[in-house]
Short mmCIF file of N, CA and C and ligand atoms in Angstrom, two decimals:
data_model
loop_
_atom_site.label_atom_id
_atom_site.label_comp_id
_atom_site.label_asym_id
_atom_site.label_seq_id
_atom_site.Cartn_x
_atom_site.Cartn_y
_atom_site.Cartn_z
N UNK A 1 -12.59 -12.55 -10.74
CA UNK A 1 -11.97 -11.92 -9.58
C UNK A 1 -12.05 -10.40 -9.68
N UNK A 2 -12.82 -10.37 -8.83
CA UNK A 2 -12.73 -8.11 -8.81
C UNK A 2 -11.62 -7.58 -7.56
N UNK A 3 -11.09 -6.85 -8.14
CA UNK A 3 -10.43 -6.08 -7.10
C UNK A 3 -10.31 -4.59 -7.05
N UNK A 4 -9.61 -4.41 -5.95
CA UNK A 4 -9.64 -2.90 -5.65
C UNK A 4 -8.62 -2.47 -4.65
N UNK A 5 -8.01 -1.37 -5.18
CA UNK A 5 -7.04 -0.84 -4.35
C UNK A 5 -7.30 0.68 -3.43
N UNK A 6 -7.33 0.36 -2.31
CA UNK A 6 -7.55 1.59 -2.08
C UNK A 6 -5.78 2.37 -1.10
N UNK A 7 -5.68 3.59 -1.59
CA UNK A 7 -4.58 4.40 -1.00
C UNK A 7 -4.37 5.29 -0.44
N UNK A 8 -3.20 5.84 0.23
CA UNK A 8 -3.26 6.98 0.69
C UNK A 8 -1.89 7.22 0.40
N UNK A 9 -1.49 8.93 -0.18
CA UNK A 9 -0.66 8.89 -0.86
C UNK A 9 -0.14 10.85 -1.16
N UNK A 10 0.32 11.00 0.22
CA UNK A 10 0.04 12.66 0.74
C UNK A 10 1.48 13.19 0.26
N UNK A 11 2.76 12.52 0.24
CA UNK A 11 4.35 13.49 0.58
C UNK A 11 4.25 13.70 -1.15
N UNK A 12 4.84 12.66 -2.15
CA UNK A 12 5.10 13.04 -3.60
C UNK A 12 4.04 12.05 -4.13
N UNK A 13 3.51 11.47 -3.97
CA UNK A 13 2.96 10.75 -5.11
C UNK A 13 3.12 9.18 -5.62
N UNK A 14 4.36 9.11 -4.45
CA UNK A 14 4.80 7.90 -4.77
C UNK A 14 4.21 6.58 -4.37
N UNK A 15 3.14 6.58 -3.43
CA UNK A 15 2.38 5.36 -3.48
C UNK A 15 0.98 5.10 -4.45
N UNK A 16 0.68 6.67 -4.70
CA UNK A 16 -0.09 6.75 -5.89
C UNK A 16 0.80 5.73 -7.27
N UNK A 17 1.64 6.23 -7.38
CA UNK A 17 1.86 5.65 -8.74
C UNK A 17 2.39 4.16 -8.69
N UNK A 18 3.18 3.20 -7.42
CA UNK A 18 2.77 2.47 -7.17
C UNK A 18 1.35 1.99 -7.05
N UNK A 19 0.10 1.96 -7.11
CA UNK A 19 -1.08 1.72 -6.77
C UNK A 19 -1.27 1.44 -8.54
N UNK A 20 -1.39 2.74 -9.04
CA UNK A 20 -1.61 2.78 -10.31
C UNK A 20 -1.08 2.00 -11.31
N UNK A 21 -0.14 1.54 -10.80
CA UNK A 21 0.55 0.30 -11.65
C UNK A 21 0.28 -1.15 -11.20
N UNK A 22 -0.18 -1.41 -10.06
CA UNK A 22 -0.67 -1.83 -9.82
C UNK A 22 -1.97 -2.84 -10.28
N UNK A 23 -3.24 -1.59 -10.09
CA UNK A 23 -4.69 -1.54 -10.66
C UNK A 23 -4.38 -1.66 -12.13
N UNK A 24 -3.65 -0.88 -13.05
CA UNK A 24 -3.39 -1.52 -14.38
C UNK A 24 -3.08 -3.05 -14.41
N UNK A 25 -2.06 -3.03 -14.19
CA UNK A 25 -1.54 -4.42 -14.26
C UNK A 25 -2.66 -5.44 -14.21
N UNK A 26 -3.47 -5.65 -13.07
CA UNK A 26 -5.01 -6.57 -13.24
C UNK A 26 -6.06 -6.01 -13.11
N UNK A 27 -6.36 -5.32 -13.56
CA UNK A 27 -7.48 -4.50 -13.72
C UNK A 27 -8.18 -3.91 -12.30
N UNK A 28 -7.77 -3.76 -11.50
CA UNK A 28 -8.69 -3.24 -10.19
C UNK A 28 -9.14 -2.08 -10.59
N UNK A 29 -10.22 -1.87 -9.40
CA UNK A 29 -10.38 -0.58 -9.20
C UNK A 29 -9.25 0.47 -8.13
N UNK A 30 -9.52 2.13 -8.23
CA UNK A 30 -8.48 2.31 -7.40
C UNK A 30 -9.21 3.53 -6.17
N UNK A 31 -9.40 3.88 -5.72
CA UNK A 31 -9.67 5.17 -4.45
C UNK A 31 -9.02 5.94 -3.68
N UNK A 32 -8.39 7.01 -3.56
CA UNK A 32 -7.65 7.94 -2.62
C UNK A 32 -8.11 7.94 -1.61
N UNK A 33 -8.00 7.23 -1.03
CA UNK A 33 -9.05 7.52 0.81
C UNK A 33 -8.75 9.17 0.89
N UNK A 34 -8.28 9.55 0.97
CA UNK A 34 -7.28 10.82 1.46
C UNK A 34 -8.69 11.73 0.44
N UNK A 35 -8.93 11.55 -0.15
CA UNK A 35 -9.37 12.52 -1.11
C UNK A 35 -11.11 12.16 -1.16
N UNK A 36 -11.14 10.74 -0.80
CA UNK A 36 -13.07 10.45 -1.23
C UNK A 36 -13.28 9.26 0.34
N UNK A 37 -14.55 9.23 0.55
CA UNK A 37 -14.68 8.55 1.86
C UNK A 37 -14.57 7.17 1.01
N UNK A 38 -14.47 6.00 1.76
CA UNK A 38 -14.54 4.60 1.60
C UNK A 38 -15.22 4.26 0.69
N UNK A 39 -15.13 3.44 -0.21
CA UNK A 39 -16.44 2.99 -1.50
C UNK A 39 -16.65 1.75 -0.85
N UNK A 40 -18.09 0.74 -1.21
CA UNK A 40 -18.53 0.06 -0.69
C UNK A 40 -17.61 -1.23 -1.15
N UNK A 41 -16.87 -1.63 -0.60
CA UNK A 41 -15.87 -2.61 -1.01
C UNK A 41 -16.39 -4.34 -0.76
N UNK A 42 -18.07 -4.01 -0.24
CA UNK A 42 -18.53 -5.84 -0.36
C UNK A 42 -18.32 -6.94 -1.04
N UNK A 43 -18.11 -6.04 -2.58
CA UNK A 43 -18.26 -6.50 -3.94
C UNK A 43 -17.23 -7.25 -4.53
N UNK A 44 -16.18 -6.54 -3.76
CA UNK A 44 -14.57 -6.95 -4.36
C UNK A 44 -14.29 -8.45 -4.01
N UNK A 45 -13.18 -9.36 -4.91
CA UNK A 45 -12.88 -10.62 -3.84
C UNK A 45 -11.44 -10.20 -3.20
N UNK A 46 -10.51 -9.35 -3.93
CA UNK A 46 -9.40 -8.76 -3.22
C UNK A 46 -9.24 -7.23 -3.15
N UNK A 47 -8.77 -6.99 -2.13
CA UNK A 47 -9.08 -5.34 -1.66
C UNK A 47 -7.25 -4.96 -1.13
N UNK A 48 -6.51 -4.97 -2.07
CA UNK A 48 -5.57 -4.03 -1.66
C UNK A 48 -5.37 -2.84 -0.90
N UNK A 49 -4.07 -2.24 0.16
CA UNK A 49 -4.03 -1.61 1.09
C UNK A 49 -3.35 -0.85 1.17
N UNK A 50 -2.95 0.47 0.06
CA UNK A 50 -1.70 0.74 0.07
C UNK A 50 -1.04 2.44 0.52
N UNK A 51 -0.42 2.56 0.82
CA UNK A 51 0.07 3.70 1.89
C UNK A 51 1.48 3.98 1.80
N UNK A 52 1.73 5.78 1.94
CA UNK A 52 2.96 5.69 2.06
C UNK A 52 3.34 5.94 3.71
N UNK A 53 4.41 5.65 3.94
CA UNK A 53 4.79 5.60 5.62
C UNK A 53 4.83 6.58 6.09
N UNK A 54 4.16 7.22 7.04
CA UNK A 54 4.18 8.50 7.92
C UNK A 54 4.47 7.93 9.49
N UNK A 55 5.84 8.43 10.06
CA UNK A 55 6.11 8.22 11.28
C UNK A 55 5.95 6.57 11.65
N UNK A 56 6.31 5.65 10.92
CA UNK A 56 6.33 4.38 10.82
C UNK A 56 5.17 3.79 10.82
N UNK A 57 4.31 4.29 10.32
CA UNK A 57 2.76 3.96 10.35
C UNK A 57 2.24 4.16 8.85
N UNK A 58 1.05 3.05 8.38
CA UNK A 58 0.35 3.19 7.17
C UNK A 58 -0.63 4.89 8.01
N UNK A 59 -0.75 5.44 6.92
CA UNK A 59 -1.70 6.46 6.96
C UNK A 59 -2.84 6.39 7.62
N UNK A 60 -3.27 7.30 8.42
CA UNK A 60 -5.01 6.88 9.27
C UNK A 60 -5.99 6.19 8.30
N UNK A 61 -5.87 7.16 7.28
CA UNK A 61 -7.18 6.84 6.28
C UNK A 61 -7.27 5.40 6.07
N UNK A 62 -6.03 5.05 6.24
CA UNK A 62 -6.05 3.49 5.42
C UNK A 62 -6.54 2.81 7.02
N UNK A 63 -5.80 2.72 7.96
CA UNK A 63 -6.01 2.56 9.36
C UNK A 63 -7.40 2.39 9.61
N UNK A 64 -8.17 3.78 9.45
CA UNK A 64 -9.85 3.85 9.59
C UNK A 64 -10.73 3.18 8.87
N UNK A 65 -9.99 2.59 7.51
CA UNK A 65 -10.88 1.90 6.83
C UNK A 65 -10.73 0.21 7.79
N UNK A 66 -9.82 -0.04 7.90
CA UNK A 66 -9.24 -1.25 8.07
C UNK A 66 -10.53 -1.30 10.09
N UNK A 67 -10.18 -0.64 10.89
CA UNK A 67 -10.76 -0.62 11.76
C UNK A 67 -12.47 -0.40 11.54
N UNK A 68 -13.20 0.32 10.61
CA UNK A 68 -14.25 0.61 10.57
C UNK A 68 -14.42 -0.79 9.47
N UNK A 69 -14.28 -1.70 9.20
CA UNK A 69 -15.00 -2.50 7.85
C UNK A 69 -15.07 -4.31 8.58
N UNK A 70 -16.50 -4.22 7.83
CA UNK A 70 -15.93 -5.51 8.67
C UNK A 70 -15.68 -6.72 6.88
N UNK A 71 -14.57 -7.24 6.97
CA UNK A 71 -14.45 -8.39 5.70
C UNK A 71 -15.28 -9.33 5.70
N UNK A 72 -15.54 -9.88 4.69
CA UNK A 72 -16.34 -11.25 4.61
C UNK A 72 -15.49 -11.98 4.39
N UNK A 73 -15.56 -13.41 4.13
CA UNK A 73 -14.64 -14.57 4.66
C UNK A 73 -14.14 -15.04 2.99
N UNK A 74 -14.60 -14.72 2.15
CA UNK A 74 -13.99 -14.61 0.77
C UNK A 74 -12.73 -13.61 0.38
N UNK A 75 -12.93 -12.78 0.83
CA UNK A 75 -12.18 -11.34 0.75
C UNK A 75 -10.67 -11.45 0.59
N UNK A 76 -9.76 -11.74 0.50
CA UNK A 76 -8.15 -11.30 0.72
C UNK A 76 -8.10 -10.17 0.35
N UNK A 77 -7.28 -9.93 1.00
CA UNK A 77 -6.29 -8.38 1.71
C UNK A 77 -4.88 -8.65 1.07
N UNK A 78 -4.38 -7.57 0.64
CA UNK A 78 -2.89 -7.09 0.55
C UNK A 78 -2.63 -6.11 0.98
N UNK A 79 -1.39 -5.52 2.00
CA UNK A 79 -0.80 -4.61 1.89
C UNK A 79 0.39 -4.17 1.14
N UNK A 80 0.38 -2.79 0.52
CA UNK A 80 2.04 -2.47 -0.24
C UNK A 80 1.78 -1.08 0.59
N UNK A 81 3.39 -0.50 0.69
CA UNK A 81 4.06 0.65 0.83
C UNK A 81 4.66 1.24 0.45
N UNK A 82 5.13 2.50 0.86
CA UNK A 82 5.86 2.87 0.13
C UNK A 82 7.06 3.80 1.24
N UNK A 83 8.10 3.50 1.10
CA UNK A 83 8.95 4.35 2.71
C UNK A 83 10.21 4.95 2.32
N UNK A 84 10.81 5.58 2.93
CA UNK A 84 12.19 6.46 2.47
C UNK A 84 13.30 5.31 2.81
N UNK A 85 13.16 4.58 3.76
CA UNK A 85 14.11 3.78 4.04
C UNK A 85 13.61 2.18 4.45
N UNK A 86 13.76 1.04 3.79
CA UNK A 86 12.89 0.10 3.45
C UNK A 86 13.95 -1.03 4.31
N UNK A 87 14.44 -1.02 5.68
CA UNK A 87 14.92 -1.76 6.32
C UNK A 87 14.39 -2.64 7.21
N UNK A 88 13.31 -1.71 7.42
CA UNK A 88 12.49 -2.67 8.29
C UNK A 88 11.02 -2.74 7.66
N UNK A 89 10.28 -3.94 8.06
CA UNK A 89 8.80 -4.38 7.24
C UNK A 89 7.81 -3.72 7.89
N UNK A 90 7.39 -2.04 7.56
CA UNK A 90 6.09 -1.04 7.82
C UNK A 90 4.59 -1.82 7.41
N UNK A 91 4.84 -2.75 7.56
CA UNK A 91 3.58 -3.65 7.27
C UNK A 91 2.94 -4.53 7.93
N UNK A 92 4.11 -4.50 8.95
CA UNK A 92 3.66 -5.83 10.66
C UNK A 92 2.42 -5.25 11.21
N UNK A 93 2.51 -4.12 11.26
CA UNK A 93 1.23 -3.73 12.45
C UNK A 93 0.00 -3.97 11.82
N UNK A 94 0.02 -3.23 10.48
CA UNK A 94 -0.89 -3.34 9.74
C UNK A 94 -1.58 -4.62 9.80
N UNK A 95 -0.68 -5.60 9.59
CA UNK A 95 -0.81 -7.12 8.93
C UNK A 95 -0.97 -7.76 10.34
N UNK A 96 -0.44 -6.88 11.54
CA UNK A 96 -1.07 -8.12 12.91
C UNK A 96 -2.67 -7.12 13.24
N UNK A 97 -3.23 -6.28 13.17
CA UNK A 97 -4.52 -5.66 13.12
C UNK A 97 -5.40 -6.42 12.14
N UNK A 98 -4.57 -6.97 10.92
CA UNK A 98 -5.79 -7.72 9.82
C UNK A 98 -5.77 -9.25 10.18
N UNK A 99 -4.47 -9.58 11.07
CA UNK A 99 -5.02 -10.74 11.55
C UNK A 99 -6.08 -11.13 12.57
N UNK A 100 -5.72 -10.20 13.43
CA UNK A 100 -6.78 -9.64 14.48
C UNK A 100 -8.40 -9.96 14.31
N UNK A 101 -8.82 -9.48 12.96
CA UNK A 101 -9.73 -9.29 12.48
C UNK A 101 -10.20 -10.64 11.34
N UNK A 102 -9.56 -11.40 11.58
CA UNK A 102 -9.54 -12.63 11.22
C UNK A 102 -9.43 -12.56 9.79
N UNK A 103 -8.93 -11.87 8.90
CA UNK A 103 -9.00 -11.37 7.30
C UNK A 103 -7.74 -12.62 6.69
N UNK A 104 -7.84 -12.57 5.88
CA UNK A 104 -8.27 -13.75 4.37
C UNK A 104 -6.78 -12.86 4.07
N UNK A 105 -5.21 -13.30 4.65
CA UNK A 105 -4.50 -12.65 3.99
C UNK A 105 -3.64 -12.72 3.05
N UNK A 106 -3.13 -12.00 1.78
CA UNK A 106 -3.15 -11.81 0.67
C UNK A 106 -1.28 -12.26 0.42
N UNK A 107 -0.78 -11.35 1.20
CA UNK A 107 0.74 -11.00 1.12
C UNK A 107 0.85 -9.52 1.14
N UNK A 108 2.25 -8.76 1.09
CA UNK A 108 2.31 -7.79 1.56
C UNK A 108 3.54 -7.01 0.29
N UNK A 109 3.97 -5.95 0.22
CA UNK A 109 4.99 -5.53 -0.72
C UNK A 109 5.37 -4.43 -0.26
N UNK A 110 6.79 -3.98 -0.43
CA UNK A 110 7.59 -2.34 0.04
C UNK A 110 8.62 -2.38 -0.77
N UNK A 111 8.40 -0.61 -0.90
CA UNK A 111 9.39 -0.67 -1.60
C UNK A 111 9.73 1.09 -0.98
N UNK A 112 10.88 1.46 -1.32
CA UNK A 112 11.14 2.81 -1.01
C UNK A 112 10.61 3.75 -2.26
N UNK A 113 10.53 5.43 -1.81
CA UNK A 113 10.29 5.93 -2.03
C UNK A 113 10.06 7.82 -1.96
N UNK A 114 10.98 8.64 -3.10
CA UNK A 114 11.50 9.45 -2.82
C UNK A 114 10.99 10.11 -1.56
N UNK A 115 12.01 10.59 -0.62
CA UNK A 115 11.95 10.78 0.78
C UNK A 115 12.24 13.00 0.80
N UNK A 116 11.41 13.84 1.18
CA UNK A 116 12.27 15.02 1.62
C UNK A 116 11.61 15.28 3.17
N UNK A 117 11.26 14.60 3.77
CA UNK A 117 10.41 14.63 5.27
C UNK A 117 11.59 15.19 6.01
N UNK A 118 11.57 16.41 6.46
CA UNK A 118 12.37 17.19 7.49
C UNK A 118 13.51 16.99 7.09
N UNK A 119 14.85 16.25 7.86
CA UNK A 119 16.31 17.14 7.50
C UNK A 119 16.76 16.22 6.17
N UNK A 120 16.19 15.37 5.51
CA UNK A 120 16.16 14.61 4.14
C UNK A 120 16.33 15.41 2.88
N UNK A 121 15.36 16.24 3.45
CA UNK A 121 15.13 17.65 2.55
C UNK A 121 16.01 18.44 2.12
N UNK A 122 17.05 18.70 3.39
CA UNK A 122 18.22 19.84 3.31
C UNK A 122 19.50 19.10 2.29
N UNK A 123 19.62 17.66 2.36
CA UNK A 123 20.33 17.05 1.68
C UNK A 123 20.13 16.22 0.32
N UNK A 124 18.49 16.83 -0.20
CA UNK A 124 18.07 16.74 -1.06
C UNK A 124 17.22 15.66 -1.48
N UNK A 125 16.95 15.33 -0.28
CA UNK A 125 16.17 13.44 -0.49
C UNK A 125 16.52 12.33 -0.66
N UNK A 126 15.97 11.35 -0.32
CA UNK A 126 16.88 9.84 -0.23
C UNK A 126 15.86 9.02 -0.85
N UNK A 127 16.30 8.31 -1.34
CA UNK A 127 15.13 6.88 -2.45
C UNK A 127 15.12 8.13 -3.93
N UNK A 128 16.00 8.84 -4.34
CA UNK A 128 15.42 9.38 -5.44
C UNK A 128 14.78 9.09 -6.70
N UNK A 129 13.93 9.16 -7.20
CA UNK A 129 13.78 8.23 -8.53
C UNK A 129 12.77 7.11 -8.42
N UNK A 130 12.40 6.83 -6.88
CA UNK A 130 11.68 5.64 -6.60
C UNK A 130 10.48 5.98 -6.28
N UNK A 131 9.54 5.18 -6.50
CA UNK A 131 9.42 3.92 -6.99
C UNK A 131 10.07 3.73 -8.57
N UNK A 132 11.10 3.14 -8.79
CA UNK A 132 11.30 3.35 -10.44
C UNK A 132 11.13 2.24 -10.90
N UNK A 133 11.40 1.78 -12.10
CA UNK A 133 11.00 0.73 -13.06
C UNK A 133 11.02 -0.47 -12.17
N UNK A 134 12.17 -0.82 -11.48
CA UNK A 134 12.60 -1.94 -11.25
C UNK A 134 11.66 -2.53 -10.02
N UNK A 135 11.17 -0.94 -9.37
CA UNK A 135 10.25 -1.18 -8.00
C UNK A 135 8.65 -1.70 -8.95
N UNK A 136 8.67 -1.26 -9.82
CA UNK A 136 7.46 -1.44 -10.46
C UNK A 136 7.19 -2.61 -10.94
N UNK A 137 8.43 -2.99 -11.36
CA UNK A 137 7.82 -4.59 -12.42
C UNK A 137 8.16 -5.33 -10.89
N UNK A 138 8.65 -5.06 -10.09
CA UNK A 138 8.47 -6.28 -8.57
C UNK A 138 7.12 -5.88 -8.27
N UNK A 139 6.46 -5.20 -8.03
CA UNK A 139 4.96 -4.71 -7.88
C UNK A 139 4.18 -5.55 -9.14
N UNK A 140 4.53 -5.92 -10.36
CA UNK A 140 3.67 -6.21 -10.98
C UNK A 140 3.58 -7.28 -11.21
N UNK A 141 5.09 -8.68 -10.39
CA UNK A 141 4.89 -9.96 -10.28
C UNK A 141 4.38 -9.66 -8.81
N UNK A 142 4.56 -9.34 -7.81
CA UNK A 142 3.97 -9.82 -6.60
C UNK A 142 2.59 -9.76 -7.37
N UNK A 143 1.73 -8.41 -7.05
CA UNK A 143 0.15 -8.85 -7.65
C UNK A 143 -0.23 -9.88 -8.69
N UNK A 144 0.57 -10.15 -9.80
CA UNK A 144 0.07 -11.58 -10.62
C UNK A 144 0.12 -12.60 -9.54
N UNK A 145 0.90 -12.77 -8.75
CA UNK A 145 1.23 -13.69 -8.07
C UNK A 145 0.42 -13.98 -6.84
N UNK A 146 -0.31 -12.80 -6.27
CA UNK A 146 -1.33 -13.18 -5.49
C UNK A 146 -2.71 -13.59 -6.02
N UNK A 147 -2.87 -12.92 -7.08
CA UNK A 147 -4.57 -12.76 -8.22
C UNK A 147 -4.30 -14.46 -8.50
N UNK A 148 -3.18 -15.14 -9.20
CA UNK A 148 -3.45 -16.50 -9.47
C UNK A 148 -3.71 -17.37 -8.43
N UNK A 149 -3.39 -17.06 -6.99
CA UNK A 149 -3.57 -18.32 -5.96
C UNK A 149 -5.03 -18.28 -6.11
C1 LIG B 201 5.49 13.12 7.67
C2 LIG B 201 6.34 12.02 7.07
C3 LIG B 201 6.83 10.99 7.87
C4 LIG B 201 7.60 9.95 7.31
N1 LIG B 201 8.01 8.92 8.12
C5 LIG B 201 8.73 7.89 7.58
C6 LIG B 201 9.14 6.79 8.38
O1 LIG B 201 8.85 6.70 9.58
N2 LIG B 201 9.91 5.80 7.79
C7 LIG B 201 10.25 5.85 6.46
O2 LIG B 201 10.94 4.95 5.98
N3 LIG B 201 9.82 6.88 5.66
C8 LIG B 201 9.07 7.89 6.18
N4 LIG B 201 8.64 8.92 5.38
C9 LIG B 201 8.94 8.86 3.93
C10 LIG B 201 7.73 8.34 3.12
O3 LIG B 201 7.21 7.15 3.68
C11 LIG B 201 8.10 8.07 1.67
O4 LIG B 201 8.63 9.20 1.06
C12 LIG B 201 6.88 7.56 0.90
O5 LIG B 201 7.27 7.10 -0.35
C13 LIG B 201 5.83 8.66 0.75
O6 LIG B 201 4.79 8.17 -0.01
P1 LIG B 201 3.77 9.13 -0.80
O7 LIG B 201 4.56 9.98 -1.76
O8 LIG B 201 2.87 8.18 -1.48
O9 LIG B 201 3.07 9.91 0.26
C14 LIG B 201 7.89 9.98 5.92
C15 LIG B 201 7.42 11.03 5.12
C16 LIG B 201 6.66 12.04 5.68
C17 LIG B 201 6.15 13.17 4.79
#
């Protein structure tokens, strides 16, 4: 099983290091959309999706990949996130666009993540500390848990 995560990961860092724990955990590969164009992802059998939330939306980059690619019928998809306030599931749209597209889907994961986006800021941020341990080892049974089906 090859995999690969690709992210986008612009406010602190925090879906980066979600990702990164991630790709450790079963060996994927990993890519910054944000930072390098698309790698040829034919190869992979699962292609992780992961983003932190801007204005209730996964990131374009991730968006543009998802709209510009077409999957092959082996492929599963996951999405994870990462959001300041984790009440509602930033992963529907995403996840009704990959149904759309008839994609092989994986499961999905969120978790919060330190927040200073406009007046958050003045009161010093909200999710502090997060993604922390506890967000991490739930990140590291969901992915065992999709890689074995
Ligand atoms: C421009 C901007 C918009 C944001 N919009 C939302 C939002 O709509 N809902 C939410 O829960 N968090 C929102 N956040 C908080 C981020 O999703 C959260 O801090 C996330 O962990 C950032 O991930 P990153 O550090 O990987 O970029 C926003 C942050 C920024 C900078």
């Amino acid at each position: 099983m090859k995999a690969i995560i690709l992210y986008a990961s612009t406010h602190h860092g925090n879906t980066k290091r979600l990702a990164e724990c991630m790709a450790e955990y079963i060996g994927a590969d990993l890519a910054d959309l944000t930072r390098e164009d698309a790698p040829d992802t034919s190869g992979y059998d699962i292609i992780g999706l992961a983003s932190g939330i801007y204005h209730q939306s996964f990131h374009e980059a991730i968006r543009s990949y998802v709209n510009d690619t077409t999957f092959a019928p082996h492929q599963r998809v996951f999405l994870a996130d990462t959001c300041g306030t984790s009440f509602r599931d930033y992963t529907r749209s995403m996840r009704k666009l990959l149904m759309e597209k008839g994609v092989c889907w994986a499961g999905s994961f969120q978790c919060t993540g330190y927040d200073t986006y406009g007046l958050f800021g003045k009161i010093g941020g909200i999710a502090k500390g997060h993604p922390n341990e506890k967000d991490l080892q739930r990140s590291r049974d969901f992915v065992r848990r999709i890689t074995r089906e």
